[in-house]
């Protein structure tokens, strides 16, 4: 086989997926919507929020099944397009993109309100800017977020998690103190149940965050568990919070005061948290709106990519930037439309309702998609999570009807009207709403786009031939196979690394050994993993060339080989996943021979692998001269726990080479230790003999060398220069931030101009409570 199937690394555990959804849902909605919702439905608006949560929960169940059955970028668009065809795919694709841009504009207006009128109460120069100032602030932040995603700033992911956790803490404090203050609810439902129903559509924009999880389905670890749990949790958590916030807000301020407030949650907080509490809520709102808009811009770009992949949208829009590796055109288009919506003065309520409208259309079709796929049962559809049989088809049917009911409430007002067409007058029992009209126009645009552009270009809706979570092509899959994982990235070092890995594998031929060559293409968070495959032809070709070369090398070395080509966010995490998936016994990595004391010690890929790999780990710095892993091989003999691993590695290299020698070197201090008997030479011989026995090489032919010196490190460095290859075991006992293998091995690796091999056994350090919790969440 000349090519290796591309794999997409699963980098997101439950916690990451949960915070992605929660980061969008605990955003502008919880800080801005209380005033709009209270004006429309009074205290009964908490019923609207609860009902919106129920509608979203039904959609989350259907989406969970679809996302685990077809884990591809694009979320709802991808599922609808595959099951119902490009006609509905065009409607949903354009609808989702429009919904996300309207939502982004909504979040940015909320940002402007809390930044200027809100912080203006505490910072003088931010006060008195009026609506123009709010619009300018929204435009500036929207442009900044677009630029951040355009340039692919990696830190946005970590910052988003911090923001989400901060917001949860603020809202919990708000609710706790609010309940203690004893809120009093007046007339519960002053505007009637039709107003409550219509308000569901207004507030639904705040529930679209779980869709972001579906768009990242191909990147989630153990999706059968983590994806539905993350979706359900990201719906239930904010639903309870929204209901609580509306109860506290409508029970603390009058409906009139709440309806006219530009910073409703801050004004409510002032009553029982004081000015400090109100300031905290304002800062939280500023962070929340930025977080929500950032997530929406990312999701919109991924929907664009999925549409381009299916030829419903011109693929030019999805090109990846040569330098920043981001879909810069799609991000720019989303940012520009968002800026236009803000600049032309679309009302914040209208922005929220249009975004809700488009997502309700999407989710109605998502429910239909589940039923179609269940009945059609295509070969490629094999969901790891299915709606429980006791709830099917109740969930998709009720969910679809609920979406349609909310859409109808949003589209009309129950007031009779007369529509005039020239001389003809038509009396209608209801009046169409502006939101219904805008939504209808957007749906009509999707239909028109299909007939005018996509109809003759779109790919077939058939699932046959689609690559859905491809499995790696392996030589064999026996549990008794000894496996050595070798990350390869440089053609100049590939052959030597594979030869050394093969030497280790050949030493375990009775265990049916195999080498696994891995190459990882890293992409920024702003780019969908499969999108990188679409536009990174040069890097993908280089990856295939490396792995093709690895196959040729393995054939010459007479060793079984498996190749894995993976696209992921972080090469170190991907390699650790491969080690776990393959149940590897040994990982061998190359190293350039330099250290850093900033973020990483030996390298961003090496540190996590060496620090966490649950198997033997070997790091190789290939020398510029002499034999590489051959010739005269020296092992630094000591009593450390990993010294036998280094000796074993050296013996494997010697056994595989035609003409190689093995020397065990020990350096002793001239001073006599009261606890040790004998001369320094005798002590050194005892250490070497003990090491040979511990390493299981006592019956091999090897030389011994003992040096006595005051300066142990300098003596070792001088001795190492006399050999072609130096093997040393890890001595690390401190934190990984201080060293990975230990100060002495890393110094030898950095300063000796020969091939240096650093080795350690399986990492068996005790797991901290934090690590245990994170690992449990990632299961």
XYZ file of C-alpha atoms in Angstrom:
779
model
C 0.000 0.000 0.000
C 1.601 3.263 -1.086
C -0.418 5.609 1.019
C -1.443 5.767 4.649
C -4.964 6.724 5.669
C -5.048 10.085 7.397
C -6.189 10.119 11.014
C -7.551 13.054 12.998
C -6.237 13.243 16.546
C -8.813 13.234 19.320
C -7.514 15.973 21.596
C -10.647 16.946 23.554
C -11.749 15.168 26.715
C -15.090 15.650 28.464
C -13.972 18.772 30.322
C -12.674 20.492 27.171
C -15.794 19.623 25.176
C -18.040 20.732 28.044
C -16.313 24.099 28.402
C -16.466 24.656 24.629
C -20.275 24.412 24.769
C -20.635 26.166 28.088
C -18.393 28.991 26.943
C -20.918 29.925 24.262
C -24.042 29.322 26.335
C -22.947 31.232 29.425
C -22.309 34.355 27.428
C -24.183 37.460 26.526
C -27.460 35.602 27.009
C -27.323 35.423 30.766
C -26.146 39.025 31.103
C -28.192 40.816 28.417
C -31.362 38.798 27.864
C -32.941 39.283 31.322
C -34.024 42.815 30.376
C -35.446 41.762 26.992
C -37.135 38.642 28.384
C -38.616 40.486 31.380
C -40.085 43.153 29.091
C -41.764 40.493 26.930
C -43.038 38.022 29.524
C -42.320 39.344 33.020
C -41.357 36.796 35.698
C -42.891 34.049 33.532
C -39.881 34.458 31.251
C -38.140 31.929 33.498
C -40.588 29.418 31.980
C -39.380 30.538 28.551
C -35.791 29.804 29.520
C -36.751 26.423 30.936
C -38.730 25.523 27.807
C -35.792 26.614 25.640
C -33.605 24.272 27.658
C -35.995 21.366 27.078
C -36.063 22.038 23.314
C -32.260 22.131 23.338
C -32.006 18.953 25.399
C -34.049 17.072 22.795
C -31.836 18.461 20.032
C -28.717 17.540 22.021
C -29.818 13.895 22.207
C -30.408 13.719 18.448
C -27.153 15.536 17.717
C -25.224 13.202 20.011
C -26.337 10.179 18.027
C -25.526 11.840 14.713
C -22.166 13.188 15.854
C -20.944 9.789 17.082
C -22.213 8.141 13.896
C -20.627 10.707 11.573
C -17.855 12.491 13.504
C -16.952 15.115 10.937
C -16.455 18.890 11.009
C -19.592 20.882 10.207
C -21.979 19.626 12.859
C -25.667 19.749 11.991
C -24.989 20.850 8.427
C -22.927 17.742 7.733
C -25.568 15.355 9.130
C -28.481 16.972 7.329
C -26.586 17.157 4.047
C -25.649 13.467 4.220
C -29.108 12.219 5.131
C -31.457 14.650 3.367
C -29.282 15.797 0.489
C -27.690 19.073 -0.646
C -31.037 20.908 -0.999
C -31.592 20.836 2.748
C -27.837 20.972 3.268
C -27.752 24.354 1.556
C -30.582 25.649 3.743
C -28.973 24.444 6.959
C -25.413 25.424 5.998
C -26.312 28.995 5.136
C -28.723 29.106 8.068
C -26.078 28.044 10.577
C -23.539 30.475 9.179
C -26.075 33.330 9.277
C -27.163 32.320 12.771
C -23.606 32.379 14.051
C -22.862 35.785 12.504
C -26.059 37.263 13.959
C -25.181 35.689 17.309
C -21.662 37.146 17.144
C -23.093 40.599 16.494
C -25.515 40.109 19.407
C -22.663 39.205 21.737
C -20.625 42.198 20.605
C -23.476 44.664 21.228
C -23.787 43.124 24.695
C -20.056 43.663 25.122
C -20.434 47.341 24.232
C -23.298 47.803 26.689
C -21.398 46.345 29.621
C -18.110 48.021 28.679
C -19.407 51.591 28.368
C -22.624 52.146 30.355
C -21.545 49.366 32.736
C -17.889 50.107 33.459
C -18.630 53.789 32.840
C -20.142 53.873 36.346
C -16.661 53.198 37.724
C -14.302 54.558 35.054
C -15.100 58.122 34.108
C -13.854 58.274 30.527
C -16.032 55.256 29.573
C -19.228 57.050 30.592
C -21.510 59.198 28.434
C -20.707 57.751 25.038
C -24.292 56.758 24.285
C -25.414 54.325 21.607
C -22.712 55.457 19.182
C -20.032 54.548 21.692
C -21.597 51.111 22.239
C -21.585 50.501 18.489
C -17.956 51.609 18.117
C -16.852 49.411 21.029
C -18.687 46.457 19.507
C -17.065 47.078 16.124
C -13.564 47.349 17.589
C -13.869 44.139 19.617
C -15.431 42.233 16.713
C -12.538 43.302 14.494
C -10.028 42.316 17.186
C -11.541 38.846 17.604
C -11.542 38.360 13.852
C -7.854 39.286 13.775
C -7.035 36.953 16.688
C -8.596 34.012 14.877
C -7.095 35.100 11.550
C -3.598 34.964 13.013
C -4.326 31.757 14.933
C -3.387 32.824 18.456
C -3.114 29.510 20.345
C -3.673 30.971 23.774
C -7.361 31.654 23.029
C -8.267 28.059 23.941
C -6.707 28.202 27.414
C -8.097 31.699 27.982
C -11.585 30.471 27.094
C -11.433 27.771 29.792
C -10.365 30.324 32.401
C -13.197 32.663 31.379
C -15.798 29.888 31.586
C -14.725 28.792 35.061
C -14.661 32.424 36.237
C -18.178 33.012 34.907
C -19.565 29.911 36.565
C -18.129 31.111 39.879
C -19.612 34.596 39.448
C -23.063 33.298 38.525
C -23.126 30.807 41.396
C -22.236 33.645 43.807
C -24.933 35.858 42.230
C -27.573 33.154 42.650
C -26.552 32.243 46.193
C -26.598 35.818 47.471
C -29.697 36.584 45.428
C -31.696 33.730 46.958
C -30.532 34.704 50.442
C -31.734 38.285 49.879
C -35.302 36.978 49.542
C -36.568 38.041 46.086
C -40.292 38.750 45.840
C -42.196 37.931 42.655
C -45.164 40.149 41.762
C -47.628 39.254 39.012
C -46.116 36.131 37.488
C -47.500 36.211 33.960
C -48.669 39.759 33.115
C -48.621 39.369 29.303
C -50.160 35.915 28.901
C -48.891 32.572 27.706
C -48.526 33.578 24.032
C -45.878 36.077 25.176
C -44.137 33.347 27.164
C -44.106 31.114 24.077
C -42.809 33.922 21.849
C -40.050 34.673 24.361
C -38.685 31.154 23.918
C -37.567 32.195 20.456
C -35.968 35.377 21.781
C -33.876 33.636 24.412
C -33.053 30.536 22.371
C -29.879 32.168 20.998
C -28.264 31.486 24.304
C -28.782 27.719 23.905
C -26.957 27.186 20.613
C -23.612 26.493 22.286
C -23.939 22.716 22.328
C -23.847 22.818 18.517
C -20.221 23.938 18.855
C -19.490 20.578 20.494
C -20.985 18.732 17.519
C -18.813 20.714 15.086
C -15.780 19.405 17.015
C -17.032 15.794 17.204
C -14.071 14.391 15.249
C -11.681 15.782 17.880
C -13.366 14.365 21.028
C -11.884 11.415 22.877
C -14.191 8.452 23.579
C -17.114 10.175 21.806
C -19.705 7.549 22.780
C -19.381 8.745 26.367
C -17.904 12.228 26.303
C -19.917 13.753 23.463
C -23.475 13.126 24.761
C -22.405 13.860 28.332
C -20.784 17.144 27.294
C -23.827 18.162 25.239
C -26.360 17.297 27.934
C -24.293 18.922 30.674
C -23.761 22.073 28.591
C -27.551 22.366 28.195
C -28.654 21.483 31.722
C -26.106 23.684 33.513
C -27.022 27.008 31.872
C -30.752 26.185 31.840
C -30.775 25.954 35.624
C -28.651 29.081 35.844
C -30.910 31.063 33.497
C -34.040 30.124 35.426
C -32.332 31.089 38.666
C -31.073 34.407 37.264
C -34.563 35.328 36.012
C -36.095 34.425 39.383
C -33.597 36.561 41.284
C -33.755 39.424 38.746
C -37.553 39.721 38.472
C -37.854 39.299 42.233
C -35.316 42.016 43.012
C -36.061 44.807 40.528
C -39.383 45.935 39.139
C -40.181 44.766 35.618
C -40.023 48.346 34.333
C -36.575 48.932 35.870
C -35.299 45.616 34.543
C -36.705 46.171 31.037
C -34.993 49.547 30.636
C -31.607 48.449 32.003
C -28.673 48.078 29.616
C -26.753 46.095 32.237
C -29.565 44.157 33.959
C -27.549 41.585 35.896
C -25.204 44.263 37.239
C -28.133 46.441 38.321
C -29.715 43.474 40.101
C -26.397 42.588 41.750
C -26.109 46.136 43.118
C -29.158 45.507 45.327
C -27.616 42.639 47.339
C -23.919 42.511 46.388
C -23.154 46.218 46.466
C -21.025 48.128 44.010
C -18.157 45.625 44.237
C -20.477 42.755 43.315
C -21.968 44.764 40.466
C -18.475 45.552 39.146
C -17.588 41.858 39.266
C -20.690 41.015 37.228
C -19.858 43.725 34.685
C -16.320 42.389 34.244
C -17.791 38.897 33.945
C -20.216 40.067 31.272
C -17.401 41.674 29.279
C -15.440 38.414 29.388
C -18.535 36.328 28.603
C -19.500 38.258 25.505
C -15.952 38.064 24.159
C -15.799 34.324 24.850
C -19.145 33.677 23.152
C -18.302 35.705 20.053
C -14.927 33.991 19.728
C -16.533 30.534 19.836
C -19.150 31.575 17.271
C -16.539 32.877 14.820
C -14.627 29.589 15.095
C -17.782 27.540 14.496
C -18.850 29.641 11.521
C -15.514 29.026 9.796
C -15.919 25.278 10.299
C -19.409 25.304 8.798
C -17.973 27.158 5.794
C -15.330 24.475 5.438
C -17.842 21.624 5.563
C -19.961 23.314 2.878
C -16.895 23.832 0.704
C -15.866 20.204 1.148
C -19.269 19.167 -0.248
C -19.044 21.742 -3.067
C -22.152 23.539 -1.876
C -19.978 26.581 -1.216
C -17.069 27.823 -3.289
C -13.999 26.172 -1.792
C -11.893 29.292 -2.363
C -13.403 30.650 0.844
C -11.819 27.880 2.891
C -8.187 28.173 1.845
C -5.739 27.816 4.732
C -3.254 30.658 5.227
C 0.259 29.658 4.187
C 1.863 31.127 7.294
C -0.790 31.119 10.032
C -2.426 27.793 9.038
C -5.922 29.208 9.619
C -8.958 29.396 7.266
C -8.389 33.121 6.992
C -10.902 33.851 4.231
C -13.782 32.143 6.031
C -12.849 33.883 9.285
C -12.591 37.228 7.491
C -15.975 36.773 5.790
C -17.631 35.937 9.108
C -15.995 38.938 10.761
C -16.987 41.323 7.964
C -20.664 40.275 8.049
C -20.655 40.606 11.830
C -19.216 44.119 11.528
C -21.865 45.060 8.942
C -24.712 43.852 11.184
C -23.351 45.932 14.046
C -22.677 48.997 11.908
C -26.150 49.194 10.312
C -27.748 49.220 13.729
C -29.721 45.970 13.819
C -31.377 45.863 17.252
C -29.917 43.548 19.858
C -33.269 41.769 20.261
C -33.561 41.209 16.510
C -30.015 39.849 16.337
C -30.831 37.337 19.072
C -34.122 36.274 17.507
C -32.753 35.791 13.980
C -29.921 33.643 15.337
C -32.495 31.608 17.285
C -34.749 31.305 14.211
C -32.009 29.844 12.025
C -30.939 27.327 14.621
C -34.492 26.201 15.272
C -34.831 25.511 11.533
C -31.585 23.560 11.718
C -32.603 21.479 14.723
C -36.010 20.659 13.249
C -34.175 19.110 10.284
C -31.672 17.416 12.599
C -34.518 15.500 14.252
C -35.767 14.432 10.817
C -32.234 13.309 9.960
C -32.090 10.924 12.926
C -35.286 9.211 11.822
C -34.118 8.969 8.191
C -30.770 7.437 9.122
C -32.338 5.007 11.578
C -34.724 3.760 8.900
C -32.214 3.772 6.029
C -29.470 2.234 8.198
C -26.598 2.982 5.778
C -23.452 0.921 6.204
C -21.324 3.929 7.140
C -23.680 5.074 9.900
C -22.699 3.305 13.111
C -23.293 5.646 16.061
C -21.433 4.848 19.260
C -24.292 6.526 21.154
C -27.941 5.987 20.283
C -31.067 7.553 21.702
C -32.334 4.884 24.139
C -35.015 2.697 22.592
C -37.541 3.774 25.209
C -37.155 7.393 23.974
C -37.100 6.670 20.242
C -38.841 7.972 18.137
C -40.389 10.189 20.832
C -37.318 12.428 21.120
C -36.911 13.303 17.412
C -40.661 13.617 16.748
C -41.421 15.768 19.797
C -38.212 17.729 19.236
C -39.119 18.544 15.639
C -42.664 19.586 16.590
C -41.328 21.762 19.421
C -38.924 23.543 17.050
C -41.726 24.164 14.538
C -44.028 25.455 17.262
C -41.444 27.975 18.487
C -40.714 29.031 14.894
C -44.401 29.680 14.312
C -44.643 31.771 17.485
C -41.629 33.798 16.371
C -42.928 34.322 12.845
C -46.345 35.792 13.630
C -48.134 37.978 16.107
C -51.689 37.019 16.995
C -53.086 40.293 15.718
C -55.316 40.389 12.581
C -53.908 42.298 9.652
C -54.797 43.132 6.067
C -52.280 42.545 3.284
C -52.807 44.492 0.057
C -51.716 43.202 -3.360
C -52.757 45.960 -5.775
C -56.548 45.956 -5.869
C -56.721 42.747 -3.833
C -56.934 42.857 -0.052
C -56.277 39.750 2.004
C -57.360 39.581 5.634
C -55.024 37.496 7.788
C -55.735 36.325 11.356
C -52.091 36.984 12.294
C -49.390 39.562 11.511
C -45.963 38.449 10.189
C -43.063 39.600 12.360
C -39.817 41.202 11.129
C -37.864 38.277 12.529
C -40.059 35.808 10.670
C -39.545 37.816 7.487
C -35.754 37.924 7.869
C -35.626 34.227 8.672
C -37.769 33.380 5.683
C -35.515 35.440 3.422
C -32.444 33.584 4.717
C -34.104 30.213 4.125
C -35.121 31.372 0.639
C -31.522 32.426 -0.003
C -30.330 28.916 0.861
C -32.868 27.439 -1.563
C -31.917 29.887 -4.312
C -28.224 29.186 -3.767
C -28.836 25.485 -4.209
C -30.635 25.932 -7.546
C -28.331 28.633 -8.910
C -24.960 27.284 -7.760
C -24.854 24.051 -5.796
C -27.305 21.843 -7.650
C -24.878 20.805 -10.387
C -21.777 20.869 -8.199
C -22.801 19.310 -4.884
C -21.593 15.837 -4.085
C -24.048 12.961 -3.792
C -25.835 12.581 -0.465
C -24.767 8.933 -0.398
C -22.648 7.883 2.582
C -20.833 5.173 0.579
C -17.156 5.913 0.236
C -17.106 8.582 2.959
C -14.154 8.275 5.280
C -15.651 8.307 8.755
C -13.054 7.942 11.519
C -10.718 5.683 9.441
C -8.834 2.921 11.216
C -5.040 2.692 10.834
C -3.675 0.033 8.493
C -1.786 -2.343 10.748
C 0.413 -5.345 10.055
C -1.346 -7.268 12.751
C -3.284 -6.608 15.912
C -2.144 -9.292 18.309
C -1.985 -8.367 21.987
C 1.284 -10.315 22.384
C 3.122 -8.139 19.863
C 6.099 -6.118 21.134
C 5.615 -2.625 19.718
C 8.082 0.241 19.352
C 6.571 3.646 18.482
C 8.877 5.956 16.492
C 7.765 9.530 15.653
C 9.402 10.506 12.340
C 9.613 14.075 11.044
C 13.038 14.557 9.448
C 14.153 12.559 6.375
C 17.791 13.014 7.432
C 17.316 11.202 10.750
C 14.469 8.845 9.845
C 16.637 5.906 8.742
C 18.843 5.953 11.849
C 15.898 6.211 14.247
C 14.058 3.364 12.539
C 17.227 1.233 12.538
C 17.656 1.764 16.275
C 13.972 1.024 16.880
C 14.286 -2.097 14.754
C 17.264 -3.198 16.879
C 15.061 -2.981 19.957
C 12.258 -4.827 18.181
C 14.561 -7.604 16.899
C 15.592 -8.281 20.488
C 11.960 -9.363 21.083
C 11.366 -11.456 17.962
C 9.845 -14.197 20.084
C 7.071 -11.683 20.834
C 6.313 -10.976 17.153
C 7.774 -7.457 17.284
C 6.618 -4.479 15.242
C 7.713 -0.869 14.694
C 5.054 1.839 14.423
C 6.175 4.947 12.508
C 4.092 8.023 13.353
C 4.054 11.430 11.706
C 1.928 14.264 13.092
C 0.856 17.422 11.267
C 0.083 20.096 13.865
C -2.629 22.681 13.145
C -3.897 25.633 15.211
C -7.196 25.508 17.072
C -8.803 27.912 14.591
C -8.523 25.320 11.779
C -10.660 22.192 11.560
C -8.433 19.105 11.502
C -9.992 17.759 8.312
C -9.795 21.244 6.795
C -6.025 21.105 7.103
C -6.008 17.895 5.068
C -8.041 19.632 2.371
C -5.656 22.530 1.861
C -2.293 21.331 3.151
C -1.322 19.367 0.061
C 2.385 20.083 0.468
C 2.542 19.029 4.111
C 0.352 15.982 3.507
C 2.543 14.922 0.562
C 5.652 15.345 2.713
C 4.006 13.262 5.416
C 3.230 10.494 2.925
C 6.783 10.606 1.553
C 8.196 10.164 5.061
C 5.988 7.163 5.754
C 6.587 5.629 2.308
C 10.307 5.923 3.009
C 9.753 4.294 6.403
C 8.179 1.293 4.695
C 11.185 0.935 2.398
C 13.565 1.179 5.341
C 11.562 -1.384 7.336
C 11.676 -3.807 4.417
C 15.487 -3.529 4.326
C 15.645 -4.046 8.091
C 13.322 -7.063 7.888
C 10.947 -5.729 10.543
C 7.150 -5.496 10.630
C 6.005 -1.906 10.225
C 2.771 -0.013 10.765
C 2.501 3.636 9.669
C 0.136 6.230 11.090
C -0.382 9.670 9.551
C -2.202 11.905 12.014
C -3.434 15.507 12.036
C -3.757 17.001 15.515
C -3.384 20.008 17.781
C -0.383 18.849 19.801
C 2.140 16.275 18.629
C 3.084 15.210 22.153
C -0.511 14.420 23.112
C -1.070 12.574 19.830
C 1.988 10.369 20.360
C 0.834 9.543 23.898
C -2.557 8.539 22.482
C -0.869 6.286 19.905
C 1.207 4.646 22.650
C -1.980 3.941 24.600
C -3.990 2.737 21.586
C -1.226 0.414 20.382
C -0.365 -0.779 23.888
C 3.247 0.045 23.003
C 6.192 -1.321 24.969
C 8.754 1.261 23.878
C 8.807 4.752 22.357
C 11.948 6.091 20.658
C 12.264 9.782 19.760
C 14.872 11.942 18.110
C 16.274 15.074 19.768
C 18.299 18.009 18.448
C 20.433 18.292 21.566
C 19.300 21.664 22.961
C 17.532 22.555 26.188
C 15.276 25.425 27.195
C 14.171 26.560 30.634
C 11.104 28.451 29.490
C 7.985 26.528 28.540
C 9.739 23.255 27.764
C 12.957 21.513 28.722
C 13.790 19.336 25.727
C 10.917 20.317 23.420
C 7.146 20.710 23.335
C 6.738 17.221 21.864
C 9.431 15.422 23.856
C 8.599 16.658 27.368
C 5.034 15.272 27.651
C 5.970 11.958 25.981
C 9.016 11.332 28.170
C 7.198 12.608 31.247
C 4.018 10.521 30.844
C 4.605 7.549 28.525
C 3.636 4.343 30.389
C 6.374 2.327 28.636
C 10.123 2.374 28.039
C 11.148 5.742 26.575
C 14.357 6.388 24.649
C 15.605 9.763 23.456
C 18.308 9.807 20.768
C 20.553 12.673 19.744
C 22.305 11.547 16.594
C 25.931 12.558 16.348
C 27.335 14.467 13.407
C 30.327 12.148 13.020
C 31.086 8.453 13.442
C 28.621 5.606 13.809
C 25.056 6.337 14.862
C 23.906 3.747 17.356
C 26.771 1.497 16.253
C 30.576 1.328 16.577
C 32.049 1.620 20.065
C 29.106 1.896 22.449
C 29.498 3.021 26.052
C 26.985 2.717 28.893
C 27.237 4.902 31.958
C 27.015 2.328 34.756
C 25.365 3.379 37.983
C 22.883 2.254 40.630
C 20.043 4.470 39.368
C 16.629 2.864 38.654
C 16.916 3.499 34.894
C 20.548 2.496 34.357
C 19.547 -1.101 33.427
C 17.259 0.277 30.699
C 20.180 2.181 29.166
C 22.361 -0.950 29.333
C 19.622 -3.020 27.719
C 19.270 -0.447 24.910
C 23.018 -0.580 24.293
C 23.009 -4.375 24.192
C 20.210 -4.278 21.589
C 22.240 -1.922 19.389
C 25.336 -4.115 19.703
C 23.404 -7.275 18.823
C 21.992 -5.655 15.672
C 25.319 -4.203 14.436
C 27.932 -6.126 12.447
C 30.973 -4.725 14.228
C 30.211 -3.048 17.531
C 31.691 -3.175 21.031
C 30.072 -2.571 24.401
C 31.786 -0.883 27.366
C 30.314 -0.304 30.819
C 31.865 2.828 32.385
C 31.743 3.772 36.064
C 33.269 6.864 37.669
C 34.203 6.751 41.354
C 35.318 9.420 43.767
C 38.805 8.895 45.252
C 37.394 9.462 48.722
C 36.487 6.351 50.672
C 32.912 6.224 51.939
C 32.610 4.768 55.430
C 29.587 2.734 54.314
C 31.457 1.149 51.363
C 34.339 -1.267 51.642
C 37.213 -1.625 49.213
C 39.043 0.704 46.883
C 37.330 2.987 44.313
C 38.186 0.463 41.597
C 36.629 -2.401 43.552
C 33.525 -0.335 44.223
C 33.257 0.456 40.509
C 33.572 -3.198 39.543
C 30.781 -4.098 41.987
C 28.504 -1.458 40.485
C 29.162 -2.692 36.939
C 28.614 -6.338 37.886
C 25.372 -5.466 39.641
C 24.188 -3.409 36.640
C 24.916 -6.207 34.178
C 22.855 -8.586 36.267
C 19.964 -6.136 36.646
C 19.981 -5.486 32.890
C 20.153 -9.196 32.026
C 23.344 -8.793 29.982
C 25.747 -10.569 32.330
C 26.373 -13.268 29.749
C 27.166 -10.848 26.947
C 30.680 -9.912 25.943
C 31.486 -6.438 27.240
C 34.415 -4.365 28.443
C 34.587 -2.529 31.769
C 36.189 0.823 32.461
C 36.497 2.478 35.855
C 37.730 6.017 36.278
C 38.563 7.668 39.582
C 38.180 11.439 39.716
C 36.981 14.305 41.875
C 34.899 15.941 39.124
C 32.512 13.162 38.096
C 30.610 15.124 35.468
C 33.699 16.417 33.645
C 35.261 12.950 33.693
C 32.139 11.421 32.148
C 32.067 14.092 29.435
C 35.728 13.462 28.593
C 35.208 9.692 28.489
C 32.058 9.975 26.363
C 33.966 11.819 23.646
C 36.041 8.661 23.062
C 33.060 6.531 21.968
C 30.726 6.543 18.955
C 27.546 6.083 20.996
C 26.853 6.887 24.648
C 23.907 5.383 26.562
C 22.782 6.827 29.880
C 19.788 6.136 32.112
C 17.497 8.795 33.463
C 18.321 10.237 36.878
C 15.334 12.571 37.158
C 13.661 12.731 40.548
C 12.381 16.310 40.562
C 9.587 18.055 38.714
C 9.482 18.003 34.921
C 9.919 21.780 34.922
C 13.431 21.238 36.296
C 14.516 18.325 34.122
C 13.107 15.490 32.065
C 15.855 12.854 32.265
C 17.926 14.594 34.894
C 20.677 17.192 34.861
C 23.609 14.849 34.100
C 22.039 12.882 31.188
C 20.765 16.072 29.574
C 24.169 17.737 29.958
C 25.806 14.749 28.259
C 23.245 14.906 25.478
C 23.767 18.604 24.983
C 27.562 18.749 25.144
C 28.840 15.456 23.718
C 29.279 15.640 19.943
C 28.474 11.953 19.429
C 25.300 9.877 19.333
C 23.750 10.051 22.815
C 20.963 7.725 23.947
C 18.994 8.606 27.088
C 16.621 5.944 28.367
C 14.129 5.353 31.121
C 11.679 2.647 32.064
C 7.877 3.003 32.313
C 6.737 6.182 34.090
C 5.273 5.003 37.390
C 5.160 8.223 39.386
C 2.178 8.682 41.673
C -0.779 10.438 40.095
C -1.887 13.702 41.700
C -5.540 14.327 42.572
C -5.725 16.933 39.787
C -4.267 14.508 37.222
C -6.636 11.775 38.364
C -9.693 14.030 37.994
C -8.624 15.238 34.558
C -7.914 11.703 33.383
C -11.302 10.511 34.675
C -13.026 13.314 32.763
C -11.141 12.350 29.591
C -12.128 8.685 29.687
